[in-house]
Amino acid sequence: MSINLPKKTWPGSIAEVTLGKTKENGGSRGSEIVVGGQNALPLHLFEGFIPHRPVIAFEIPDVEPPENDWTPIVREVYKDMLNDPVAWSKLVVEKYGAKLICLHFIGANPDRLDRPIAECVGLLKEIVAAVDVPIIVQGYGTGDKNSEMLAKCAEECRGEGITLASAVDEHYKTLAAAAIAYDCNLVAETPIDVNLAKQLNILLTDMNVPKDRILIDPLTGGLGYGYEYTYSVMERIRLQALGGDVMMCMPFINFVGQETWKVKEVKMTAAEEPSWGSEKERGILWEATTAYALLQAGSDILVMRHPEAIAQVEKSIDEFMSK
Amino acid sequence: MALTGLQIYKLLPQTNCKECGFPTCLAFAMKLAAKQVSLDLCPDASDEAKAALGAASVPPIKKVSIGSGNHRVELGEEVVLFRHDKTFYNETALALGVADDLPDEEFQRTVKTINDANFERAGENIAVSMVALIDKSGDAAAFAARAKTVKDTSPLPIALVTEDPSRAAAAVEVTGEAGGVLCGATAETAADFAEIAASNKWAMVIKSNSLEELGELAEKTTAAGVKDLLIDPGFKTQADILHNQTQIRRIALDRKEKGYGYPSALSIQEGIDPYQAALLVSLGVTKYAGLVILPEWHNWQFLPLLTLRQNIYTDPQKPLQVDGGIYSVGEPNENSPVYISTNFSLTYFMLSSEIDGSGEAAHIVIIDAEGMSVLTAWSAGKFGGEQVGKAVLASGIADKIKHRHVIIPGYVAVIKGEMEDAMKGWDIMVGPQEASDIPAYVKDVWLPLK
């Protein structure tokens, strides 16, 4: 007996988005990263074309991060440079082989340190000079200052192909204009909703942001904290994209670390909850599992924190892609 | 595949006799399609209709039952590839290994750890499903003695992991009927294992690295009288797991090939990195495995894996709501802050997670706003100041706290005035717009107030 194994093919494919620009393309990055381009379900190499592997970005905060979000397990790794994002960037690139970094401007938040925009942009330029990997620049949230800051980053680092995070429903125009003017990628963030994701993509493309410059952030619910909604929204968006909906065909980015290290299940120590086991390995696995299952739902870029969690997910990606 | 309402209608007598309790045959057909009624209500249903509906109602993946009693595990009956298309019904059973050659005390301690691996999360109990007894001794008497110990000290079903039918038989003999699942049958030993399983009402796993052969073996094993069968396609890499598990689910749902309509098993090998082993379990959970056997494990793996399983197997058809009322984050007392929010699940999850992250235990008063988020509820008139104020007073929160402060979401600062009117003597504080700013708010506003 022989069986016919089903082979699912699709009319649509995912757009290819390039992060960073090398010298040949007018920038100073040592490499460019391309994501997307696949015409198959996530990691289904057995029945389609998946030209690029998913990539992982190391998240680096611009100022010393708060302890309730960056807990001791992950602080320990970066303990000598918690207040030095330039050294932090060098460490992840040189020691951990980071291929992509995400500079997260938490200090610019008016409710926190309210760092002036000029300082933020100055820091970005220092990091651009210190490491040569492509860079994602993430704001602190939403608001006029956030948009203005990201637009200024785009302007001052034009030609480097940086990625701006994130355009949202009410604050997308400034960022869309900056992305077009300074040749940047733009993350389009919507709150775990298929229709809102599509709507924002339409708004951005209506403003002439090219499809191959947009990344979809479906908003990542932490494991145990709305994770299943993100998982299913990603599956639905990807199915629509592969079905031929060009307003859904952008690669996904997930900010995994930000939803990992603040949850109770990660923070409790083994001394407080003996049956939960060692907090170090538990936290690393929490981040790795969150990222890994999102790969199954279609993630193309995972923004993470702990180098061991990142190494484990990279190892798995190797195994999927080596066929 | 399930029949549509119109397909069913064509099979009905179309007399609109109303005997079934519905005004028309079409209305009855729609209810049948939604599986809300049974065809028995129709007095004139033809044999043809009964046969067609019967065949369509048999699930494409057989229901399999492992063990007996309260901790019996049920698998199968899945109907979709993507959870949003319906739901995933029977969650992946996780069996944790214990080697039969461990010294007595360590053996018992290990079984106890497996028994105790259950946790309360989000109002549900999440737990390890089975004890997997691993044949290391190679000795039938020793294996059987350990099986007896597991039976006597664990309420969970047993997965007997041995490739030797005689050792499996010895262990089954001492543990009795319907004790669990036999894991180790291959093409060569299928008939022997089938006999043990069939005559003792045990479930069994049949394994083959060839998908073609697996289907044939499954049919033969079922023909030999095994009622509860699982199929294990084996793997070398994670890519194999994704491929095999996906294809088995697809072929089963398609119903064209016989031999694949069984829950699948994923048996993880020993000696691999514990993080990678855990990620393999995750892959089994997201990608269709019915039973996952993890021979070597650490207790720090429990919560991430069981939480992932809980999330993936949550029914997406349920409205995304939590009930109205008072919730606790941490162990709040009479001096703890009180946050007000709507009953949209995601809002609640994010809020409770951030409050947890703030390090300051708190009460949350959840207002029933029909599952809408804060701004939506406010625009829809479900989260007005007067309504919210009255609901907060009615919640009974006043009895749980000594102070008279409540914190409302920053997005609905406009309801503050109306709330003050509705809640005389209370201080209505406007919190941050985003839950993520709660830790900063606690530090900068709440703690200084205290």
Coordinates of N, CA and C in Angstrom, one line a residue, chain A residues 1-8 10 41-47 68-69 109 111-112 140 142 170 191-192 219-229 231-233 235-236 239 258-259 262-265 267 274-286 288-290 292-293 296-297 308 311-313 315-317 319-323, chain B residues 81-85 88 116 118-119 121-122 211-213 215-216 236-240 242-244 246-247 250-251 257-258 260 273-276 278-280 282-283 286-288 299-305 307-308 310-312 314 316 318-321 345-346 349-350 352-354 356-359 375 411 432-434 436-437 439-440 444:
Chain A
M1 N 0.9 -1.2 0.0 CA 0.0 0.0 0.0 C 0.9 1.2 0.0
S2 N 0.5 2.2 -0.8 CA 1.2 3.5 -0.7 C 0.2 4.6 -0.5
I3 N 0.5 5.6 0.2 CA -0.4 6.7 0.4 C 0.0 7.9 -0.3
N4 N -1.0 8.7 -0.7 CA -0.7 10.0 -1.3 C -0.6 11.0 -0.2
L5 N 0.6 11.5 0.0 CA 0.7 12.5 1.1 C 0.2 13.9 0.5
P6 N -0.7 14.5 1.3 CA -1.2 15.8 0.7 C -0.1 16.8 0.7
K7 N -0.2 17.6 -0.4 CA 0.8 18.7 -0.5 C 0.0 19.9 -0.8
K8 N 0.1 20.8 0.2 CA -0.8 22.0 0.1 C 0.0 23.1 -0.6
W10 N -0.2 27.2 -2.3 CA -1.0 28.4 -2.1 C -0.8 29.4 -3.2
L41 N 3.0 27.3 4.6 CA 2.7 27.5 6.0 C 4.1 27.5 6.8
P42 N 4.0 28.0 8.1 CA 5.3 28.2 8.8 C 6.1 26.9 8.9
L43 N 7.4 27.0 8.5 CA 8.3 25.9 8.5 C 7.9 24.7 7.8
H44 N 6.9 24.8 6.9 CA 6.5 23.6 6.1 C 7.4 23.5 4.9
L45 N 8.7 23.2 5.1 CA 9.6 23.1 4.0 C 9.3 21.9 3.1
F46 N 8.5 21.0 3.6 CA 8.2 19.8 2.8 C 7.3 20.0 1.7
E47 N 6.7 21.2 1.6 CA 5.7 21.4 0.6 C 5.8 22.8 0.0
N68 N 11.2 45.1 37.7 CA 9.9 44.3 37.6 C 9.7 43.7 36.2
D69 N 10.5 44.2 35.3 CA 10.3 43.7 33.9 C 11.6 43.0 33.5
N109 N 10.1 57.7 27.7 CA 8.8 57.8 28.1 C 8.6 58.9 29.1
D111 N 6.4 59.4 31.2 CA 6.0 58.9 32.5 C 7.2 58.3 33.3
R112 N 8.3 58.1 32.6 CA 9.5 57.6 33.3 C 10.6 58.6 33.3
Y140 N 8.8 53.9 23.2 CA 8.4 53.5 24.5 C 6.9 53.2 24.5
T142 N 3.1 54.9 22.7 CA 2.5 55.7 21.7 C 2.4 57.1 22.1
E170 N -3.6 55.2 15.8 CA -3.8 56.7 15.8 C -2.5 57.4 15.5
P191 N -3.9 45.5 18.0 CA -4.2 44.7 19.2 C -4.9 43.4 19.0
I192 N -4.1 42.4 18.5 CA -4.6 41.0 18.4 C -5.9 40.9 17.7
L219 N 0.7 41.9 18.2 CA 0.7 42.1 19.6 C 0.8 40.7 20.3
T220 N 1.9 40.5 21.0 CA 2.1 39.2 21.6 C 1.5 39.1 23.0
G221 N 0.6 38.2 23.2 CA 0.1 37.9 24.5 C 1.1 37.0 25.1
G222 N 1.5 37.3 26.4 CA 2.4 36.4 27.1 C 1.9 35.0 27.2
L223 N 2.8 34.0 27.3 CA 2.3 32.6 27.6 C 1.5 32.7 28.9
G224 N 0.3 32.2 28.8 CA -0.6 32.2 30.0 C -1.4 33.5 30.1
Y225 N -1.1 34.5 29.3 CA -1.7 35.8 29.4 C -2.2 36.2 28.0
G226 N -3.1 35.4 27.5 CA -3.7 35.8 26.2 C -2.9 35.3 25.0
Y227 N -2.0 34.4 25.3 CA -1.1 33.8 24.2 C -1.9 33.2 23.1
E228 N -3.0 32.4 23.4 CA -3.7 31.7 22.4 C -4.4 32.7 21.4
Y229 N -4.7 33.9 21.8 CA -5.3 34.8 20.9 C -4.3 35.2 19.8
Y231 N -1.7 33.5 19.0 CA -1.4 32.4 18.2 C -2.4 32.2 17.0
S232 N -3.6 32.3 17.4 CA -4.7 32.1 16.4 C -4.8 33.2 15.4
V233 N -4.6 34.5 15.9 CA -4.7 35.6 15.0 C -3.6 35.5 14.0
E235 N -2.2 32.7 12.9 CA -2.5 31.6 11.9 C -3.6 32.2 10.9
R236 N -4.5 32.9 11.4 CA -5.6 33.4 10.5 C -5.0 34.4 9.5
L239 N -2.9 32.5 6.9 CA -3.7 31.8 6.0 C -4.3 32.7 4.9
Q258 N 9.5 41.0 26.1 CA 8.7 42.0 26.8 C 7.5 41.3 27.5
E259 N 7.1 40.2 27.0 CA 5.9 39.5 27.6 C 6.3 38.3 28.4
K262 N 8.2 39.5 32.9 CA 7.5 40.2 34.0 C 6.4 39.4 34.6
V263 N 6.2 38.1 34.1 CA 5.0 37.4 34.6 C 5.4 36.6 35.8
K264 N 4.4 36.3 36.6 CA 4.5 35.7 37.9 C 5.3 34.4 37.8
E265 N 4.9 33.6 36.8 CA 5.4 32.2 36.6 C 6.9 32.3 36.3
K267 N 8.9 35.0 37.6 CA 9.5 35.8 38.6 C 9.7 35.0 39.9
P274 N 8.6 25.9 45.6 CA 9.5 24.8 45.3 C 9.1 23.9 44.2
S275 N 7.8 23.7 44.0 CA 7.3 22.8 43.0 C 7.4 23.3 41.6
W276 N 7.7 24.6 41.5 CA 7.9 25.2 40.2 C 9.3 25.0 39.6
G277 N 10.2 24.6 40.4 CA 11.6 24.3 39.9 C 12.4 25.6 39.8
S278 N 13.7 25.4 39.4 CA 14.6 26.4 39.3 C 14.2 27.6 38.5
E279 N 14.2 28.8 39.1 CA 13.7 30.0 38.3 C 14.5 30.3 37.1
K280 N 15.8 30.0 37.2 CA 16.6 30.3 36.0 C 16.2 29.6 34.8
E281 N 16.2 28.2 34.9 CA 15.8 27.4 33.7 C 14.4 27.6 33.4
R282 N 13.5 27.8 34.4 CA 12.1 28.0 34.1 C 11.9 29.3 33.3
G283 N 12.6 30.4 33.7 CA 12.5 31.6 32.9 C 13.0 31.5 31.5
I284 N 14.1 30.9 31.4 CA 14.7 30.7 30.0 C 13.7 29.9 29.2
L285 N 13.2 28.8 29.7 CA 12.3 28.0 29.0 C 11.0 28.7 28.7
W286 N 10.5 29.5 29.6 CA 9.3 30.3 29.3 C 9.5 31.2 28.1
A288 N 11.8 30.8 25.7 CA 12.1 29.9 24.5 C 10.8 29.3 24.0
T289 N 9.9 28.8 24.9 CA 8.7 28.2 24.5 C 7.7 29.2 23.9
T290 N 7.7 30.4 24.5 CA 6.8 31.4 23.9 C 7.2 31.7 22.5
Y292 N 9.2 29.8 20.5 CA 9.1 28.6 19.6 C 7.7 28.3 19.1
A293 N 6.7 28.4 20.0 CA 5.4 28.1 19.5 C 4.9 29.2 18.5
Q296 N 5.7 28.4 15.1 CA 4.8 27.5 14.4 C 3.6 28.3 13.9
A297 N 3.3 29.4 14.5 CA 2.2 30.2 14.0 C 2.6 31.2 12.9
E308 N 20.6 32.4 26.4 CA 20.4 30.9 26.4 C 19.0 30.6 25.7
A311 N 19.7 31.1 22.1 CA 20.5 30.0 21.5 C 19.6 28.7 21.3
Q312 N 18.8 28.4 22.2 CA 17.9 27.2 22.1 C 17.0 27.3 20.9
V313 N 16.4 28.5 20.7 CA 15.4 28.7 19.6 C 16.2 28.7 18.3
K315 N 18.9 27.0 17.7 CA 19.2 25.6 17.5 C 18.0 24.9 16.8
S316 N 16.8 25.2 17.3 CA 15.7 24.5 16.7 C 15.4 25.0 15.3
I317 N 15.6 26.3 15.1 CA 15.4 26.9 13.7 C 16.4 26.2 12.7
E319 N 17.5 23.2 13.0 CA 17.0 21.8 12.7 C 15.9 21.9 11.7
F320 N 15.0 22.9 11.8 CA 13.9 23.0 10.8 C 14.4 23.3 9.4
M321 N 15.4 24.2 9.4 CA 15.8 24.8 8.0 C 16.9 23.9 7.3
S322 N 17.4 22.9 8.0 CA 18.6 22.2 7.5 C 18.2 21.1 6.4
K323 N 16.9 21.0 6.2 CA 16.5 19.9 5.2 C 17.0 20.2 3.8
Chain B
L81 N -7.6 21.4 11.7 CA -6.1 21.6 11.6 C -5.7 22.9 12.4
F82 N -6.7 23.8 12.4 CA -6.4 25.1 13.0 C -7.4 25.3 14.1
R83 N -6.9 25.7 15.3 CA -7.9 25.8 16.4 C -9.0 26.8 16.2
H84 N -8.7 27.9 15.5 CA -9.7 28.9 15.3 C -10.9 28.4 14.4
D85 N -10.7 27.2 13.7 CA -11.8 26.7 12.9 C -12.8 26.0 13.7
F88 N -9.5 22.7 19.5 CA -8.9 21.4 19.8 C -9.5 20.8 21.0
D116 N 2.5 14.9 41.9 CA 2.3 16.3 42.4 C 2.4 17.4 41.4
N118 N 0.8 19.2 39.5 CA -0.4 19.8 39.1 C -0.5 21.2 39.8
F119 N -1.0 22.1 39.0 CA -1.0 23.5 39.4 C -2.3 24.2 39.1
R121 N -4.1 27.3 37.7 CA -3.8 28.5 36.8 C -5.0 29.0 36.2
A122 N -5.3 30.3 36.4 CA -6.4 31.0 35.7 C -7.7 30.2 36.0
L211 N 5.3 6.2 7.2 CA 3.9 6.6 7.3 C 3.0 5.6 6.6
E212 N 3.5 5.0 5.5 CA 2.7 4.0 4.7 C 2.5 2.8 5.6
E213 N 3.6 2.3 6.2 CA 3.5 1.1 7.0 C 2.6 1.3 8.2
G215 N 0.0 3.1 8.7 CA -1.5 2.9 8.4 C -1.9 1.5 8.3
E216 N -1.0 0.7 7.7 CA -1.3 -0.8 7.6 C -1.3 -1.4 8.9
K236 N 13.4 12.0 13.3 CA 14.8 12.2 13.6 C 15.0 13.7 14.0
T237 N 14.3 14.6 13.2 CA 14.5 16.0 13.5 C 13.1 16.6 13.8
Q238 N 13.2 17.9 14.3 CA 12.0 18.6 14.5 C 11.1 18.8 13.3
A239 N 11.8 18.9 12.1 CA 11.1 19.0 10.9 C 10.3 17.8 10.6
D240 N 10.8 16.6 11.0 CA 10.1 15.4 10.8 C 8.8 15.4 11.7
L242 N 7.1 18.0 12.7 CA 6.1 18.9 12.1 C 5.4 18.2 10.9
H243 N 6.2 17.6 10.0 CA 5.7 16.9 8.8 C 4.8 15.8 9.2
N244 N 5.3 14.8 10.0 CA 4.5 13.6 10.2 C 3.2 13.9 11.0
T246 N 1.6 16.7 11.1 CA 0.7 17.5 10.3 C 0.0 16.6 9.2
Q247 N 0.8 15.7 8.6 CA 0.3 14.9 7.5 C -0.7 13.8 8.1
R250 N -3.9 15.7 8.6 CA -4.6 16.0 7.4 C -5.2 14.8 6.7
I251 N -4.5 13.6 6.7 CA -5.0 12.4 6.1 C -6.2 12.0 6.9
E257 N -8.0 7.8 3.3 CA -7.2 6.7 3.6 C -7.6 6.1 5.0
K258 N -7.6 4.8 5.0 CA -7.8 4.1 6.3 C -6.5 4.0 7.1
Y260 N -5.4 6.0 9.6 CA -4.7 7.2 10.2 C -5.7 8.0 11.1
D273 N 19.4 17.5 25.2 CA 19.4 18.7 26.0 C 17.9 19.0 26.6
P274 N 17.8 19.3 27.9 CA 16.5 19.4 28.5 C 15.7 20.6 27.9
Y275 N 16.3 21.7 27.4 CA 15.6 22.7 26.8 C 15.0 22.2 25.5
Q276 N 15.9 21.5 24.7 CA 15.4 21.0 23.4 C 14.3 20.0 23.6
A278 N 12.1 20.0 25.9 CA 10.9 20.7 26.3 C 10.3 21.3 25.0
L279 N 11.2 21.8 24.1 CA 10.7 22.4 22.9 C 10.0 21.4 22.0
L280 N 10.5 20.1 22.0 CA 9.9 19.1 21.3 C 8.5 18.8 21.8
S282 N 6.6 21.1 23.2 CA 5.8 22.2 22.8 C 5.3 22.0 21.3
L283 N 6.2 21.4 20.5 CA 5.8 21.1 19.1 C 4.7 20.1 19.1
T286 N 1.4 22.0 20.1 CA 0.9 22.9 19.0 C 0.5 22.1 17.8
K287 N 1.3 21.1 17.5 CA 1.1 20.3 16.2 C 0.6 18.9 16.5
Y288 N -0.6 18.8 17.1 CA -1.5 17.7 16.9 C -1.1 16.4 17.7
N299 N 11.6 19.6 37.0 CA 10.4 20.2 37.4 C 10.2 21.7 36.9
W300 N 11.4 22.3 36.5 CA 11.2 23.6 35.9 C 10.6 23.6 34.5
Q301 N 10.5 22.5 33.9 CA 9.8 22.4 32.6 C 8.3 22.4 32.8
F302 N 7.8 22.0 33.9 CA 6.3 21.8 34.1 C 5.5 23.0 33.7
L303 N 5.7 24.1 34.4 CA 4.8 25.2 34.2 C 4.8 25.8 32.8
P304 N 6.0 26.0 32.1 CA 5.9 26.5 30.8 C 5.1 25.5 29.8
L305 N 5.4 24.2 30.0 CA 4.7 23.3 29.0 C 3.2 23.1 29.3
T307 N 1.3 25.3 30.7 CA 0.6 26.6 30.4 C 0.4 26.7 28.9
L308 N 1.4 26.3 28.1 CA 1.3 26.3 26.7 C 0.1 25.4 26.3
Q310 N -2.4 24.5 28.1 CA -3.7 25.1 28.5 C -4.1 26.2 27.5
N311 N -3.2 27.0 27.1 CA -3.5 28.0 26.1 C -4.0 27.5 24.8
I312 N -3.3 26.6 24.2 CA -3.6 26.0 22.9 C -4.9 25.3 22.9
T314 N -7.4 25.9 24.9 CA -8.6 26.7 25.3 C -9.5 26.8 24.1
P316 N -11.6 28.4 21.5 CA -11.7 29.8 21.0 C -13.1 30.2 20.7
K318 N -15.4 30.2 22.9 CA -16.0 30.8 24.1 C -15.8 32.3 24.0
P319 N -16.7 33.1 24.4 CA -16.5 34.6 24.4 C -15.3 34.9 25.3
L320 N -14.7 36.0 24.9 CA -13.4 36.4 25.6 C -13.8 37.2 26.8
Q321 N -14.5 36.6 27.7 CA -14.9 37.4 28.9 C -14.5 36.7 30.2
S345 N -11.5 39.6 28.4 CA -10.4 38.7 29.0 C -9.0 39.3 28.8
L346 N -8.8 39.8 27.6 CA -7.4 40.3 27.3 C -7.1 41.5 28.2
F349 N -6.4 40.0 31.5 CA -5.1 39.4 31.6 C -3.9 40.4 31.7
M350 N -4.0 41.4 30.8 CA -2.9 42.3 30.8 C -2.8 43.1 32.0
S352 N -3.9 42.2 35.0 CA -3.5 41.4 36.2 C -2.0 41.1 36.1
S353 N -1.5 40.9 34.9 CA -0.1 40.7 34.7 C 0.8 41.9 35.1
E354 N 0.3 43.1 34.7 CA 1.1 44.3 35.0 C 1.0 44.6 36.5
D356 N 0.7 42.4 38.8 CA 1.6 41.4 39.4 C 3.0 41.9 39.2
G357 N 3.3 42.5 38.1 CA 4.7 43.0 37.8 C 5.0 44.2 38.7
S358 N 4.0 44.9 39.2 CA 4.3 46.1 39.9 C 4.8 45.7 41.4
G359 N 4.5 44.5 41.7 CA 5.0 44.0 43.1 C 4.0 44.4 44.2
L375 N -12.2 51.3 26.2 CA -12.6 52.4 25.4 C -13.9 52.1 24.6
Y411 N -7.7 55.9 30.0 CA -8.5 56.2 28.8 C -9.9 56.7 29.1
P432 N -2.9 55.1 34.7 CA -2.3 55.2 33.3 C -3.2 54.7 32.2
Q433 N -3.0 55.1 31.0 CA -3.8 54.7 29.9 C -3.4 53.2 29.6
E434 N -2.1 52.9 29.6 CA -1.7 51.6 29.2 C -1.3 50.8 30.5
S436 N 0.8 48.7 30.9 CA 2.2 48.5 31.1 C 2.8 49.6 31.9
D437 N 2.1 50.7 32.1 CA 2.6 51.8 33.0 C 2.2 51.7 34.4
P439 N 3.3 49.6 36.8 CA 4.4 49.5 37.8 C 4.9 50.9 38.1
A440 N 5.0 51.8 37.1 CA 5.5 53.2 37.3 C 4.5 53.9 38.1
D444 N 5.2 55.8 41.6 CA 5.2 57.3 41.6 C 3.9 57.9 42.3

